[in-house]
GROMACS .gro file of C-alpha atoms in nm:
model
  113
    1UNK     CA    1  -2.310   6.993   1.687
    2UNK     CA    2  -2.394   7.196   1.439
    3UNK     CA    3  -2.050   7.426   1.457
    4UNK     CA    4  -1.773   7.188   1.596
    5UNK     CA    5  -1.486   7.320   1.579
    6UNK     CA    6  -1.254   6.992   1.451
    7UNK     CA    7  -1.118   7.088   1.163
    8UNK     CA    8  -1.267   6.958   0.864
    9UNK     CA    9  -0.920   6.680   0.732
   10UNK     CA   10  -0.854   6.619   1.062
   11UNK     CA   11  -1.237   6.455   1.213
   12UNK     CA   12  -1.211   6.255   0.780
   13UNK     CA   13  -0.807   6.176   0.882
   14UNK     CA   14  -0.911   5.998   1.236
   15UNK     CA   15  -1.219   5.791   1.087
   16UNK     CA   16  -1.080   5.735   0.748
   17UNK     CA   17  -0.793   5.584   0.977
   18UNK     CA   18  -1.037   5.387   1.229
   19UNK     CA   19  -1.225   5.330   0.983
   20UNK     CA   20  -0.974   5.135   0.726
   21UNK     CA   21  -0.839   5.011   0.989
   22UNK     CA   22  -1.159   4.784   1.102
   23UNK     CA   23  -1.240   4.715   0.728
   24UNK     CA   24  -0.896   4.529   0.710
   25UNK     CA   25  -0.910   4.373   1.088
   26UNK     CA   26  -1.218   4.175   0.928
   27UNK     CA   27  -1.036   4.021   0.635
   28UNK     CA   28  -1.039   3.710   0.688
   29UNK     CA   29  -1.296   3.644   0.942
   30UNK     CA   30  -1.600   3.422   0.891
   31UNK     CA   31  -1.849   3.646   1.016
   32UNK     CA   32  -1.684   4.024   0.965
   33UNK     CA   33  -1.886   4.292   1.087
   34UNK     CA   34  -1.795   4.707   1.078
   35UNK     CA   35  -2.000   4.919   1.313
   36UNK     CA   36  -1.972   5.300   1.393
   37UNK     CA   37  -2.111   5.533   1.681
   38UNK     CA   38  -2.038   5.894   1.655
   39UNK     CA   39  -2.225   6.103   1.907
   40UNK     CA   40  -2.198   6.390   2.132
   41UNK     CA   41  -2.164   6.295   2.508
   42UNK     CA   42  -2.120   6.616   2.723
   43UNK     CA   43  -1.799   6.803   2.579
   44UNK     CA   44  -1.716   6.549   2.356
   45UNK     CA   45  -1.750   6.407   2.045
   46UNK     CA   46  -1.778   6.079   2.021
   47UNK     CA   47  -1.583   5.827   1.787
   48UNK     CA   48  -1.556   5.397   1.800
   49UNK     CA   49  -1.504   5.183   1.565
   50UNK     CA   50  -1.619   4.831   1.558
   51UNK     CA   51  -1.515   4.525   1.373
   52UNK     CA   52  -1.496   4.177   1.420
   53UNK     CA   53  -1.173   3.936   1.514
   54UNK     CA   54  -1.110   3.575   1.622
   55UNK     CA   55  -0.825   3.681   1.817
   56UNK     CA   56  -0.703   3.890   2.073
   57UNK     CA   57  -0.421   4.124   1.874
   58UNK     CA   58  -0.346   4.304   2.150
   59UNK     CA   59  -0.206   3.991   2.302
   60UNK     CA   60   0.051   3.958   1.934
   61UNK     CA   61   0.070   4.317   1.888
   62UNK     CA   62  -0.030   4.626   2.251
   63UNK     CA   63   0.152   4.870   2.044
   64UNK     CA   64  -0.095   4.761   1.707
   65UNK     CA   65   0.276   4.839   1.466
   66UNK     CA   66   0.203   4.784   1.123
   67UNK     CA   67   0.271   4.429   0.996
   68UNK     CA   68   0.290   4.569   0.634
   69UNK     CA   69   0.566   4.456   0.441
   70UNK     CA   70   0.563   4.842   0.312
   71UNK     CA   71   0.684   5.080   0.672
   72UNK     CA   72   0.769   5.385   0.480
   73UNK     CA   73   0.381   5.354   0.331
   74UNK     CA   74   0.225   5.192   0.662
   75UNK     CA   75   0.227   5.230   1.013
   76UNK     CA   76   0.109   5.631   1.030
   77UNK     CA   77  -0.237   5.546   1.186
   78UNK     CA   78  -0.232   5.455   1.474
   79UNK     CA   79   0.047   5.739   1.570
   80UNK     CA   80  -0.205   5.996   1.328
   81UNK     CA   81  -0.525   5.939   1.522
   82UNK     CA   82  -0.371   5.921   1.902
   83UNK     CA   83  -0.178   6.285   1.770
   84UNK     CA   84  -0.568   6.417   1.711
   85UNK     CA   85  -0.697   6.361   1.981
   86UNK     CA   86  -0.378   6.463   2.160
   87UNK     CA   87  -0.478   6.805   1.966
   88UNK     CA   88  -0.787   6.769   2.086
   89UNK     CA   89  -0.762   6.768   2.470
   90UNK     CA   90  -0.861   6.399   2.383
   91UNK     CA   91  -0.817   6.080   2.430
   92UNK     CA   92  -0.808   5.693   2.239
   93UNK     CA   93  -0.838   5.361   2.359
   94UNK     CA   94  -0.795   5.027   2.265
   95UNK     CA   95  -0.950   4.727   2.365
   96UNK     CA   96  -1.091   4.361   2.196
   97UNK     CA   97  -1.373   4.295   2.389
   98UNK     CA   98  -1.684   3.944   2.306
   99UNK     CA   99  -1.508   3.907   1.975
  100UNK     CA  100  -1.446   4.281   1.818
  101UNK     CA  101  -1.125   4.525   1.809
  102UNK     CA  102  -1.283   4.820   1.913
  103UNK     CA  103  -1.130   5.155   1.910
  104UNK     CA  104  -1.270   5.485   2.109
  105UNK     CA  105  -1.122   5.862   2.045
  106UNK     CA  106  -1.256   6.118   2.241
  107UNK     CA  107  -1.234   6.513   2.155
  108UNK     CA  108  -1.291   6.846   2.294
  109UNK     CA  109  -1.643   7.000   2.170
  110UNK     CA  110  -1.427   7.300   2.243
  111UNK     CA  111  -1.212   7.590   2.053
  112UNK     CA  112  -0.815   7.511   2.058
  113UNK     CA  113  -0.601   7.748   2.071
   0.00000   0.00000   0.00000
């Protein structure tokens, strides 16, 4: 939409974290691929970022906690994604399907109080 009622820094943080996580999740995968979909669906904006995986990471790490050593500097991306979705009355879904990890976010397209 031309006049999107989502703060620019929220949209940037959301997409930056989704894409960064997908790129990192593709490291070491035999045939890496990342796909991004952003579209309007009704009164929501839908963002989906998918990357190829060789195993179902949700089975080993269902809460998607960081596996990086420096916990003071890492581990906030998924939390930020969830908080942004919540602040726009949206939802977040993470799943593994047909060899892809898919992170999907929907944000309500209306002015927030």
